[in-house]
Each structure stands twice: as C-alpha cells, then as structure tokens.
Amino acid sequence: MTTGSGGIRARRLKDAAILVLLAASSLLLLLYVAFSDATRVAEQIQTEKLLAQGRLLQGEIERFVRPGLPIHQFVGFPAQAEAAREADPLIGAVGLHDPAGRPVFPGWEAPDCDAARATPVRAAASAAMTCLTGDAIRVALPVADRFERVGDIVLTTPRRAVAAQVERIFASLLAVVMAVTAAFAAFVLAVPAALDGARRWRRIGFAFVAAFLGTTIVIVGALVGIYSDGAQARATALSRSLAIRLDDVVAYGLRFDDITGIDALFSEYRQVHPDIRAAALVVDGRIRARSGGAEIGAPWVADPGDFNYAVTVSAPGAHPVVQVRVALPRSTVYVQVARSAKNFAALLVACGLIAGILMGAARAAQGEDGDGTAPARGEAVGALVTPVFFLAILSEHLCYAFLPQTIQAAAAAAGLPAGAASAPFVAYYLAFALALLPAGRLEGRVSARSLILAGLVLSAIGLGVMAGAASLAGGQFWAALTARGLSGIGQGILFIGVQGYLLATASPARKTRAGGVIVFGFQAGMIAGMAIGSLLVSSLQPQGVFTLAALVAAAAALYVRLALPALGASGRPAPDAAAPLGRVVATLLRDRTFLATILLIGAPAKAVLTGIVLFGLPLLLARHGLPKEDIGQMTMLYAGAVILASRLASARADRTNDTTGLLVQGAGLTGLGLILISLAGGGPTALAVAGVTVIGLAHGLVNAPILTHVVEARIAARVGAANAAAAYRLLERGGHVLGPMIVAQVFLLAGQTFVAMAWIGAVILAAGLLFLVLSRRADDGGAAEAIP
C-alpha cells in the first residue's frame, strides 16, 4: 500500500513538474517576445530622434554653405553638436564628414557603417540613410550646397545603451514572471488527488489561463508606458535642444529683439517635427517667437488636449523667466502607442498559440482526460499530434519574412539574373507536391510515425543547410536551392504522415475534425512563425533565425520520438495500392465528382490564397501607402479566421455529414470577400480588412470538409482513402502555382486596381453555383459513375 501511495505521489510530482516547466517556458517566451519588441520599438524611436537632431544640424550647415562658403569654415559645428548630445544623452557620437568620409573637424567624427554587418533600415525623403550594425544605430544625412553634396552629418547611438533602458524595466517584470510561476506550481500541487481527470484539468487549465492573462496584463501595462514615453521622447529631446541653443543669449544678457533668425529656428523645429501643434519662446509668460499656436505677444495657454513641455532657459530666480514651450497633441501620441501595441498584439497571439498547444499536449500525454472511448482516444491523439505539425509549420514560416530578400541577394552574388531568385521557391513547392503521392502509398506499408520523423529530419536538415549557406559566397544560391528542395520533400512526407496518423486514430464520426487538426496546425504555425520570425531577424540576423528554425524542427522530431505513440503500419492499404502512380491519378481524373471538387472548389480556394491574399492584395495596399506591418497583420487575420471557421465547420460536417453545403457556402463567402475588397479602392482600409477576414472564414469552411468530401466519394473506395487524399493534395497545389499567374494576368488586362478583385469574385461565385448544380445531379445518380 505504501509503495502504491509512493508511486502515485511520484507520478503527481512528475506531472506537476512538467506542467510547471511548460507554464514557465510559456511565460518566459511571452516576456522575451515583449522585451524584443520593446527593444525594437525603442531603437526605432531613437532612430527618429537621431534623424530629428540631424535635420536640425543639416539645416544650419546648409544655410551656411549654400552661398558658396566652404564647409570647413562652419566653426559653429562643435557647439551645435554638443547641444545635440546634451539634449539626448543616448547620442554616442556626432560627426561632420566630407564626401570622402574624412572628418571635417578633428575630434568630431562617427564610425563608418560596416556594409558587411549592417542592416539598412530605410531611406527617408530627405535622402537620410540609417543602418543597424551589431553595435550601433547610425544615421547619415547629406549636406549640399546649391550644386552638389559637400558632406554628411553622421549621428550614432550604441544599441547597448538603448537596450539598457529597456532592461531596467524588464528586470522587475522577470520577478513578476517568477512569482506567477511559483504561484501556479503551488496551485497544481494543491489540487486534490481525489478529483477525476476532467475536473482536475479544468482547474489547472483555469489557473494557467489566469496566470498567462495576468502576466500579459502586467507586461502590456509596462509596454504601453514604454511606447507612450517613446512617442513623446522626440519632442522632449528637441525641446531641450532648442533651449540649449538659446542658452548663450540668456547667459550673456542679450535682448531677443536684437537676435535675428529665432522665428526661423522655431519654424524649422516644426518642419523637423510636424506632429507638434505649436512651439514657442515664452518670456515672462508671453510668446516672443513661435511656430503655430497663438500670436506673438499673446500669453501662452496650455490646451488640455495637448501634452505640454516646458524647458526653462533662464537661471532659477532670474528675471525675465525664459522658457521653450512645446505642445504635442495627445491624439498623436495615442495613435503611435496604439500602433506599437497593435504590433505587439500579433506577437501576443503567437505566444498564446504556442502555450495553448503545448499545454493541450501535456494534458493528453498524461491520459487523465476522457472516458476511454474511441472518440475520446482520437481527440487525445489529435492533441498529441497538433504540436508536431504546428512546430513544423512554425519552423518553416520563421524565415518567410526575409527569405525572398535572402535568396535574391544570393542569386545576385552568384551572378545570376533576377528571375533566378524564384527557383528555390519553385523547388520547394515542386518537391512538396512530388513527395505527396509516394508518401501516401508508402503510408500503407510503414508507420505514420516513421513518416513524421523522416519529414521532420529532412526539414531540419534543409533549414540547417540554409543557415550554413551564408558562408558559401557565390555557392550560397545553389545551397539554398538544394535546401529548399530538401525542406519541400520533408514537409510533404510530414504532411502525409500527420494526415495518416490522424485518420488511423480518429473515429468515423470525427474524421473531419481530425482533418481540422491539420488546418489549425498550419494556420496557427503560419501566424506564430511569421510574427516571431519577423521580430527575431533584427537581433539574430537571417543566419541565426535559420538555425533557430532548424532547432525547432529537430525539437519536434525529438518530441515525436519520445511522446507520440507508435501505431505500426496504418493497416489501410488501398485496394490497388500496387498500381502505378499515374494510374491512381488517371482514375481520379476520370471521375466527375472528383473533377468538380478540385476544379470548382479546391484549386480556386488555393489560388485565392496565393494569388490574392499573399500576392495581389499586398501589391494594391502597398501602392496605396499601407505600412508593411499592417499588410502582414492582414495575413494573420486571414489565418485566424480560417482557424475559427474550420473548427466550427469540422464539427458541423461530422454532425450533419453535409460537406457539399459547407463547400458551396465557402465559395459564396469567398466571392463576397473579394467584392468587399474591390470596394476598398474608394478609400476605407476597413473594407479590405473585412474582405480578408471573410475570405479566411470562407476557406475555414472549405479546408477540412473538402478532404472528407474527397475520401468519402465512391471513387475513393477504388483507389483507397489515403491515395485519394494524397492525390487531391497534390492536384490542389496547382491552385497554389496558378494563383499568382492568374492574378498577374488580370492585373495586366484590367490594371492594378481593386476593381479586378470583383471580377475574380464573380468567377468564384459562378464556380460555386456550378459545383452545387453538379453535386445535386450526383446525388440523383447522374454523376455516380466515372467517365468511361
């Protein structure tokens, strides 16, 4: 009895340790993502501050050199540069360089931007160039006379100084995470052992959600403070800069009436910072010089709708009291804070997905949930398999934010034409498609778990080759071509393995929901991978992100080896599994029902995804000036809508066995979404957001039910369900390939306008109606036979 009790206690401690480890990992991941995002935003804000200070200096020097005076005679530069450094202590160096890069004034120079290590950030309208190295943020602004560029203003900030400011805030947040983790551990240990598995997990799940949400609230509160302070930081720094420039006037007792150019100085200030409402020199409460706001001589009145900054220039107790006053509309700050918070929200969703999926796997692995019936076992296996597919897709999409640029640079380094950059992408999709059918046939002879392992290993090797390709110089492109082909084969084999594992363990009444696991894993992995990869690339660089992606795929393979039960061969060999590959496809293509499904629903849905959501719409939105992060978040909205609709559609399909109705509704909603997008050409971006969301909901109605529709068709009984599913997945890839080509042709004929979306939407609606008509005929027996 004692031994039995000891064994139970040991198992509870082990289970509790696993849960606490997962909770700690999830909360630390959330904290790390928040820290990385806060550092990224802080670096962006510091870059803007450098640009603002640099433009003030640029204006001063250009007014001097435009009459033809040589730049080295601008003796006021050291004082101006020192004023900029006093106004912003984060500025590490300020230099004035001639066109050859030599310092004009000894002792006032800034380090060069090492092109080999630098990440170009942007080119401003004023031709300012910023770059990010591993050590510093560097801004260079050209100085020109009436004829040519005569030098550059260069300002730098050590990245370590920016990170140190963020670290001071996050040190206290780390203590919060540790405290929350300890509280969660205590709760898990305190849950009574007598409770049944379902009730115990409800309590633990509630505690985990509370811990995650509580930590999120604390972190978001800290981030909003950082974002708010940062949004005001540029105005504060420039206010100090103005005050420092006026210091000498006050120190020497000069009259402002005797000084020329003060009004021009404040006007230039507003040009540098156009978001401010007003800037003024205030002497004894009355405006002496101003740009915007009340007239000269009027009293300065603070507007409650503004953030008001005051920097006193005169000494304490001196008379008159001289101040620099600045008014920044609160709405401007709130908009900037909301944009930064919106970008973090995308990362928060990614962390939530990772935490939820891993906790669900832990719940299934402990076997305390469910009643032991076949549906319950199938649901538990689905929870165990979901992390595998999720992590595989996440590892692939970690690199998608920068993969096109990386491969394009590799093609250029190899001396290849620009069009060659598409070859690695074609290699990936082609290898993926070609791996599907052989893997589907092999799945009947070996275990699905073995296929999953093989796929993950190949994918990890491909990503590892990409990580190592950076050191191959001209051979980088060919390494990338090989790597993408390996990853494509691995992902194709993995897909069939996961699909076979789910179909082998799901009860007949839950086949569609089993397919929904694949849909959820893909969309969730895409959301998390793109959100986190685009964040990490600035700190890890592409090579580091490729390495991380390979490690994630390897970790997923280790998870399969340790946690996923072996089922043996599927035991579901197709009746004609020995038939040649071409005969399987030919048999399916002679069936009216299969042809209607692939040509009218499946392929069009994939074409809309790649041709419009990922290709055409971003082009249109970019032409209308929408920021890249907003375009990327629209893609995440699409994926989130797919997840939501897929779960509801899978349950409904299993309950009603009406896959045809769901597919027709999906086609109709796709057409409606495209028409909504077409109306966005009139202005409101909200219509484009609504259209993308509707398309995501529509594809959620299609992605899982369509596989059930295919494998339950009469023709699937002849070729085998696994072969039918694999053949469908292979043929629908044609939609992936044709989508961008079709949209490009539509743009060529109709122009790159939103109206083109309406024409494509009309075609999708017509295809859905035709599918409905053909399906009704099939139900009446009119299309039950294969085409002879």
XYZ file of C-alpha atoms in Angstrom, residues 16-530:
515
model
C 3.329 18.806 -11.760
C 6.970 19.362 -12.780
C 6.053 19.009 -16.463
C 3.140 21.438 -16.128
C 5.193 23.997 -14.221
C 8.010 23.703 -16.785
C 5.535 24.340 -19.614
C 3.987 27.271 -17.754
C 7.397 28.795 -17.006
C 8.511 28.308 -20.613
C 5.327 29.944 -21.930
C 5.584 32.941 -19.600
C 9.309 33.391 -20.280
C 8.641 33.217 -24.022
C 5.991 35.917 -23.598
C 8.447 38.034 -21.608
C 11.234 37.534 -24.166
C 8.970 38.452 -27.063
C 7.800 41.553 -25.186
C 11.412 42.511 -24.408
C 12.457 42.048 -28.034
C 9.514 44.098 -29.276
C 10.143 46.846 -26.726
C 13.817 46.955 -27.750
C 12.843 47.118 -31.412
C 10.420 49.990 -30.773
C 12.985 51.779 -28.608
C 15.548 51.522 -31.420
C 13.013 52.885 -33.906
C 12.283 55.814 -31.596
C 15.986 56.504 -31.109
C 16.488 56.397 -34.871
C 13.759 59.021 -35.273
C 15.401 61.152 -32.576
C 18.750 60.926 -34.380
C 17.085 61.914 -37.644
C 15.375 64.884 -35.994
C 18.586 66.165 -34.395
C 20.467 65.514 -37.621
C 17.986 67.526 -39.685
C 18.375 70.499 -37.350
C 22.138 70.361 -37.856
C 21.682 69.753 -41.579
C 19.564 72.906 -41.926
C 22.061 75.047 -40.021
C 25.027 73.908 -42.118
C 23.232 74.088 -45.476
C 22.242 77.709 -44.801
C 25.970 78.371 -44.342
C 27.308 76.515 -47.419
C 24.641 77.454 -49.991
C 26.098 80.930 -50.611
C 29.322 79.151 -51.583
C 31.228 79.124 -48.305
C 33.416 76.039 -47.674
C 32.071 73.580 -45.136
C 35.241 73.563 -43.014
C 34.656 77.241 -42.172
C 31.408 76.432 -40.314
C 33.043 76.986 -36.935
C 29.787 76.637 -35.008
C 29.568 72.900 -35.615
C 31.222 71.706 -32.368
C 28.828 73.827 -30.289
C 25.816 72.642 -32.274
C 26.920 69.005 -31.996
C 27.477 69.334 -28.249
C 23.992 70.805 -27.895
C 22.538 67.765 -29.639
C 24.426 65.409 -27.309
C 23.311 67.330 -24.230
C 19.702 67.241 -25.419
C 19.808 63.468 -25.940
C 22.278 61.620 -23.678
C 21.832 58.420 -25.758
C 23.690 60.008 -28.684
C 27.156 58.475 -28.681
C 28.887 60.368 -31.495
C 28.182 63.291 -33.833
C 30.386 63.878 -36.840
C 30.648 66.051 -39.921
C 32.369 64.190 -42.776
C 33.460 65.329 -46.219
C 32.353 63.361 -49.329
C 35.371 61.052 -48.935
C 34.326 60.137 -45.384
C 37.071 62.155 -43.637
C 36.129 64.203 -40.547
C 35.855 67.926 -41.239
C 36.551 68.805 -37.595
C 39.065 66.600 -35.745
C 37.533 65.002 -32.687
C 34.023 65.217 -34.124
C 33.545 62.082 -36.141
C 31.319 58.990 -36.145
C 32.272 55.425 -37.114
C 31.503 54.185 -40.600
C 28.649 51.779 -41.232
C 30.204 48.384 -41.964
C 28.207 47.307 -45.017
C 29.017 43.654 -44.398
C 27.405 43.740 -40.953
C 24.797 46.453 -41.447
C 21.080 46.069 -41.946
C 19.742 49.022 -43.973
C 16.669 50.435 -42.238
C 15.210 52.982 -44.587
C 15.879 55.874 -46.907
C 13.953 58.965 -45.829
C 12.514 61.534 -48.199
C 15.421 63.832 -47.358
C 17.852 61.106 -48.540
C 18.851 60.353 -44.948
C 20.213 56.840 -44.612
C 20.081 54.769 -41.453
C 21.717 51.449 -40.802
C 21.818 48.987 -37.965
C 25.010 47.137 -37.063
C 25.532 44.714 -34.241
C 26.816 47.590 -32.078
C 25.174 50.840 -33.122
C 22.369 52.734 -34.792
C 23.844 55.099 -37.373
C 22.146 57.948 -39.239
C 23.764 59.888 -42.089
C 22.205 62.997 -43.658
C 23.756 64.619 -46.757
C 24.772 68.278 -46.692
C 24.556 70.029 -50.082
C 25.264 73.482 -51.421
C 23.472 74.774 -54.497
C 25.293 72.354 -56.801
C 26.456 69.187 -55.076
C 26.816 67.188 -51.891
C 29.667 68.603 -49.829
C 29.498 66.353 -46.752
C 27.422 64.305 -44.345
C 26.093 64.763 -40.839
C 26.532 61.441 -39.006
C 24.998 60.552 -35.637
C 25.256 57.236 -33.798
C 23.795 55.628 -30.695
C 25.174 52.451 -29.089
C 22.493 49.761 -29.238
C 23.603 48.627 -25.814
C 22.565 51.993 -24.349
C 19.056 51.597 -25.783
C 18.774 48.010 -24.570
C 19.928 49.019 -21.076
C 16.962 51.362 -20.708
C 14.553 48.549 -21.612
C 16.358 46.030 -19.394
C 15.847 48.195 -16.308
C 12.088 47.944 -16.791
C 12.047 44.254 -17.659
C 14.134 43.239 -14.637
C 11.064 43.836 -12.456
C 8.843 42.020 -14.977
C 11.104 38.954 -14.725
C 10.439 38.928 -10.983
C 6.698 39.029 -11.735
C 7.019 36.005 -14.056
C 8.924 34.054 -11.425
C 6.296 34.869 -8.788
C 3.420 33.865 -11.072
C 5.168 30.601 -11.960
C 5.690 29.803 -8.276
C 2.011 30.516 -7.585
C 0.966 28.247 -10.442
C 3.227 25.462 -9.121
C 1.691 25.757 -5.674
C -1.803 25.592 -7.141
C -1.027 22.468 -9.203
C 0.337 20.684 -6.129
C -2.658 21.786 -4.066
C -5.284 20.333 -6.427
C -6.799 17.332 -4.590
C -5.612 13.958 -5.853
C -9.112 12.546 -5.470
C -10.509 14.677 -8.278
C -11.156 12.913 -11.581
C -9.037 13.861 -14.580
C -11.575 16.155 -16.257
C -12.288 18.232 -13.134
C -8.604 18.401 -12.228
C -7.682 19.658 -15.689
C -10.461 22.224 -15.688
C -8.981 23.712 -12.538
C -5.404 23.550 -13.799
C -6.429 24.975 -17.164
C -8.236 27.856 -15.481
C -5.177 28.547 -13.332
C -2.870 28.513 -16.365
C -5.127 30.883 -18.325
C -5.313 33.192 -15.308
C -1.522 33.138 -14.929
C -0.966 33.826 -18.627
C -3.558 36.629 -18.795
C -2.370 38.187 -15.532
C 1.222 38.239 -16.744
C 0.072 39.611 -20.086
C -1.767 42.496 -18.418
C 1.302 43.446 -16.385
C 3.590 43.252 -19.435
C 1.191 45.180 -21.663
C 0.931 47.901 -18.999
C 4.724 48.220 -18.952
C 4.908 48.240 -22.744
C 2.253 50.951 -23.057
C 4.331 53.071 -20.699
C 7.444 52.478 -22.820
C 5.576 53.226 -26.046
C 3.983 56.370 -24.591
C 7.280 57.714 -23.264
C 8.936 56.892 -26.566
C 6.245 58.660 -28.608
C 6.954 61.830 -26.612
C 10.733 61.382 -26.478
C 11.492 63.125 -29.761
C 9.552 66.243 -28.767
C 11.268 66.273 -25.371
C 14.761 65.915 -26.867
C 14.185 68.635 -29.440
C 12.764 70.942 -26.763
C 15.988 70.544 -24.803
C 17.995 71.120 -27.972
C 16.214 74.407 -28.627
C 16.709 75.519 -25.040
C 20.436 74.733 -25.151
C 20.808 76.770 -28.367
C 19.255 79.777 -26.650
C 21.397 79.368 -23.533
C 24.094 81.804 -24.633
C 21.578 84.516 -25.429
C 20.259 84.393 -21.871
C 23.659 83.830 -20.246
C 25.138 86.952 -21.829
C 22.051 89.068 -21.111
C 21.303 89.730 -24.750
C 17.916 91.003 -25.902
C 15.923 88.628 -28.088
C 14.783 91.660 -30.121
C 18.397 92.090 -31.224
C 18.754 88.478 -32.392
C 17.709 87.540 -35.915
C 16.616 84.082 -37.071
C 14.758 82.987 -33.921
C 11.419 82.715 -35.735
C 13.152 80.722 -38.492
C 14.614 78.424 -35.832
C 11.146 77.617 -34.454
C 9.702 77.180 -37.936
C 12.469 74.743 -38.738
C 11.682 72.923 -35.490
C 8.124 72.270 -36.658
C 9.368 71.103 -40.047
C 11.545 68.558 -38.282
C 8.658 67.511 -36.014
C 5.443 68.168 -37.999
C 3.293 66.308 -35.434
C 3.540 69.106 -32.868
C 0.794 71.724 -32.662
C 2.932 74.632 -31.559
C 6.428 75.595 -30.392
C 7.222 78.951 -28.821
C 9.801 81.032 -26.987
C 7.950 82.356 -23.927
C 9.318 85.320 -21.932
C 7.500 86.045 -18.661
C 4.500 84.060 -19.823
C 4.146 85.802 -23.207
C 5.104 84.474 -26.631
C 8.226 86.108 -28.076
C 8.774 83.790 -31.044
C 6.596 80.955 -32.225
C 5.684 78.481 -34.895
C 1.993 77.657 -34.754
C -0.407 78.477 -31.910
C -1.184 81.989 -30.605
C 0.213 85.247 -31.947
C 3.396 86.932 -30.727
C 2.748 88.921 -27.568
C -0.184 86.740 -26.500
C 0.044 84.672 -23.314
C 0.876 81.004 -23.613
C -2.222 78.953 -22.804
C -1.898 75.196 -22.353
C -4.541 73.188 -24.182
C -5.814 70.174 -22.152
C -5.853 68.199 -25.412
C -2.061 68.506 -25.676
C 0.986 67.167 -23.934
C 2.817 70.329 -22.900
C 6.580 70.506 -22.423
C 8.425 73.397 -20.824
C 12.209 73.789 -20.623
C 13.402 76.813 -18.638
C 16.377 78.564 -20.215
C 16.929 81.267 -17.580
C 18.590 80.551 -14.252
C 16.385 79.781 -11.233
C 15.039 83.024 -9.717
C 16.309 85.128 -12.644
C 14.193 87.746 -14.384
C 12.806 87.598 -17.006
C 11.765 83.924 -16.992
C 12.629 82.449 -20.391
C 11.134 79.130 -21.455
C 10.824 76.980 -24.537
C 7.245 75.618 -24.668
C 6.053 72.832 -26.940
C 2.529 71.436 -27.429
C 2.123 67.914 -28.816
C -1.476 66.705 -29.432
C -2.395 63.769 -27.204
C -4.116 62.123 -30.148
C -0.774 61.904 -31.973
C 0.802 60.049 -29.049
C -2.212 57.765 -28.643
C -2.125 56.817 -32.318
C 1.574 55.942 -32.114
C 1.042 53.946 -28.906
C -1.906 52.104 -30.474
C 0.200 51.170 -33.500
C 3.008 49.803 -31.334
C 0.515 47.954 -29.134
C -1.163 46.506 -32.224
C 2.146 45.129 -33.442
C 2.794 43.540 -30.030
C -0.725 42.078 -30.027
C 0.242 39.994 -33.062
C 3.198 38.608 -31.110
C 0.984 38.003 -28.081
C -1.325 35.856 -30.210
C 1.688 33.815 -31.350
C 2.793 33.217 -27.748
C -0.761 32.290 -26.741
C -0.984 29.724 -29.533
C 2.303 28.112 -28.535
C 1.289 27.994 -24.859
C -2.180 26.599 -25.547
C -0.982 23.880 -27.925
C 1.797 22.686 -25.633
C -0.495 22.639 -22.600
C -3.076 20.637 -24.561
C -0.378 18.122 -25.487
C 0.647 17.807 -21.837
C -2.956 17.150 -20.900
C -3.303 14.402 -23.494
C 0.062 12.851 -22.647
C -0.917 12.339 -19.011
C -4.012 10.412 -20.056
C -6.218 11.851 -17.323
C -8.822 13.227 -19.684
C -11.600 11.424 -21.431
C -13.685 8.355 -20.771
C -11.627 5.780 -22.640
C -13.968 5.619 -25.636
C -12.703 5.679 -29.226
C -13.753 9.333 -29.815
C -12.011 10.414 -26.606
C -8.844 8.491 -27.549
C -8.913 10.023 -31.022
C -9.243 13.524 -29.570
C -6.337 12.851 -27.201
C -4.151 11.666 -30.088
C -5.111 14.784 -32.034
C -3.870 16.900 -29.108
C -0.584 14.972 -29.170
C -0.113 15.355 -32.928
C -1.099 19.029 -33.138
C 2.233 20.309 -31.690
C 4.138 18.276 -34.286
C 2.503 19.868 -37.293
C 2.329 23.264 -35.589
C 6.061 23.310 -34.808
C 6.941 22.059 -38.304
C 4.968 24.881 -39.935
C 6.262 27.410 -37.397
C 9.863 26.435 -38.177
C 9.219 26.909 -41.897
C 7.461 30.266 -41.524
C 10.029 31.722 -39.113
C 12.045 32.534 -42.242
C 9.300 33.816 -44.565
C 9.608 37.472 -43.516
C 13.113 37.717 -45.021
C 13.526 34.586 -47.174
C 12.800 36.307 -50.536
C 15.400 39.015 -49.878
C 17.976 36.463 -48.719
C 17.590 34.319 -51.821
C 17.546 37.338 -54.126
C 20.842 38.519 -52.627
C 22.280 35.010 -53.042
C 21.259 34.957 -56.715
C 22.919 38.324 -57.282
C 26.099 37.145 -55.516
C 26.185 34.106 -57.828
C 25.950 36.377 -60.883
C 22.524 35.021 -61.878
C 19.685 37.050 -63.403
C 16.999 38.415 -61.083
C 14.449 35.867 -62.303
C 16.569 33.026 -60.916
C 15.558 34.057 -57.381
C 12.241 32.260 -57.856
C 13.935 28.878 -58.460
C 14.331 27.892 -54.767
C 10.657 28.678 -54.161
C 9.611 26.590 -57.154
C 11.911 23.808 -55.904
C 10.183 23.813 -52.519
C 6.616 23.626 -53.833
C 7.503 21.166 -56.561
C 9.353 18.883 -54.134
C 6.450 19.140 -51.696
C 3.928 18.153 -54.373
C 6.016 15.301 -55.783
C 6.530 13.848 -52.289
C 2.803 13.589 -51.549
C 1.723 10.602 -53.634
C 4.753 8.359 -52.995
C 4.431 9.140 -49.291
C 0.716 8.343 -49.433
C 1.421 4.947 -50.975
C 4.255 4.281 -48.505
C 1.994 5.165 -45.576
C 0.102 1.901 -46.071
C 3.290 -0.124 -45.511
C 5.191 1.725 -42.754
C 4.021 3.519 -39.666
C 2.758 7.074 -39.990
C 5.024 7.961 -37.062
C 8.064 6.929 -39.112
C 6.957 9.221 -41.939
C 6.517 12.106 -39.490
C 10.031 11.553 -38.112
C 11.574 11.339 -41.589
C 9.794 14.500 -42.699
C 10.931 16.497 -39.670
C 14.536 15.334 -40.041
C 14.631 16.318 -43.732
C 13.048 19.674 -42.964
C 15.572 20.331 -40.184
C 18.457 19.401 -42.492
C 17.143 21.768 -45.171
C 16.883 24.645 -42.707
C 20.322 23.810 -41.348
C 21.794 23.961 -44.855
C 20.170 27.410 -45.267
C 21.812 28.532 -42.013
C 25.220 27.376 -43.228
C 24.798 28.768 -46.738
C 25.697 32.306 -45.632
C 29.402 31.413 -45.597
C 29.450 29.939 -49.108
C 29.672 33.236 -51.024
C 28.794 32.513 -54.656
C 27.676 28.980 -53.793
C 25.021 30.278 -51.402
C 22.335 30.261 -54.087
C 22.910 26.630 -55.062
C 22.944 25.620 -51.408
C 19.639 27.452 -50.955
C 18.191 25.648 -53.992
C 19.176 22.281 -52.518
C 17.996 23.252 -49.045
C 14.549 24.358 -50.198
C 14.146 21.125 -52.136
C 15.027 19.078 -49.029
C 12.614 21.090 -46.903
C 9.874 20.633 -49.509
C 10.317 16.854 -49.532
C 10.379 16.809 -45.734
C 7.232 18.899 -45.395
C 5.417 16.737 -47.964
C 6.307 13.487 -46.197
C 5.428 15.048 -42.840
C 2.037 16.165 -44.150
C 1.106 12.654 -45.273
C 2.411 11.164 -42.014
C 0.345 13.525 -39.854
C -2.728 13.025 -42.032
C -2.356 9.231 -41.912
C -1.796 9.227 -38.151
C -4.946 11.260 -37.552
C -7.112 9.198 -39.918
C -5.855 5.963 -38.345
C -6.771 7.069 -34.813
C -9.943 9.133 -35.370
C -13.349 7.527 -35.031
C -15.572 7.511 -38.164
C -17.729 10.248 -36.661
C -14.746 12.589 -36.201
C -12.858 12.305 -39.490
C -13.480 15.922 -40.459
C -12.384 17.181 -37.063
C -9.220 15.131 -37.481
C -8.611 16.984 -40.745
C -9.293 20.196 -38.856
C -6.188 19.498 -36.756
C -4.106 19.907 -39.916
C -5.893 23.130 -40.847
C -5.445 24.529 -37.333
C -1.804 23.450 -37.101
C -0.954 25.047 -40.450
C -2.708 28.360 -39.845
C -1.520 28.643 -36.236
C 2.043 27.786 -37.252
C 1.926 30.397 -40.006
C 0.678 33.074 -37.577
C 3.260 32.305 -34.902
C 6.160 31.771 -37.303
C 5.687 34.992 -39.278
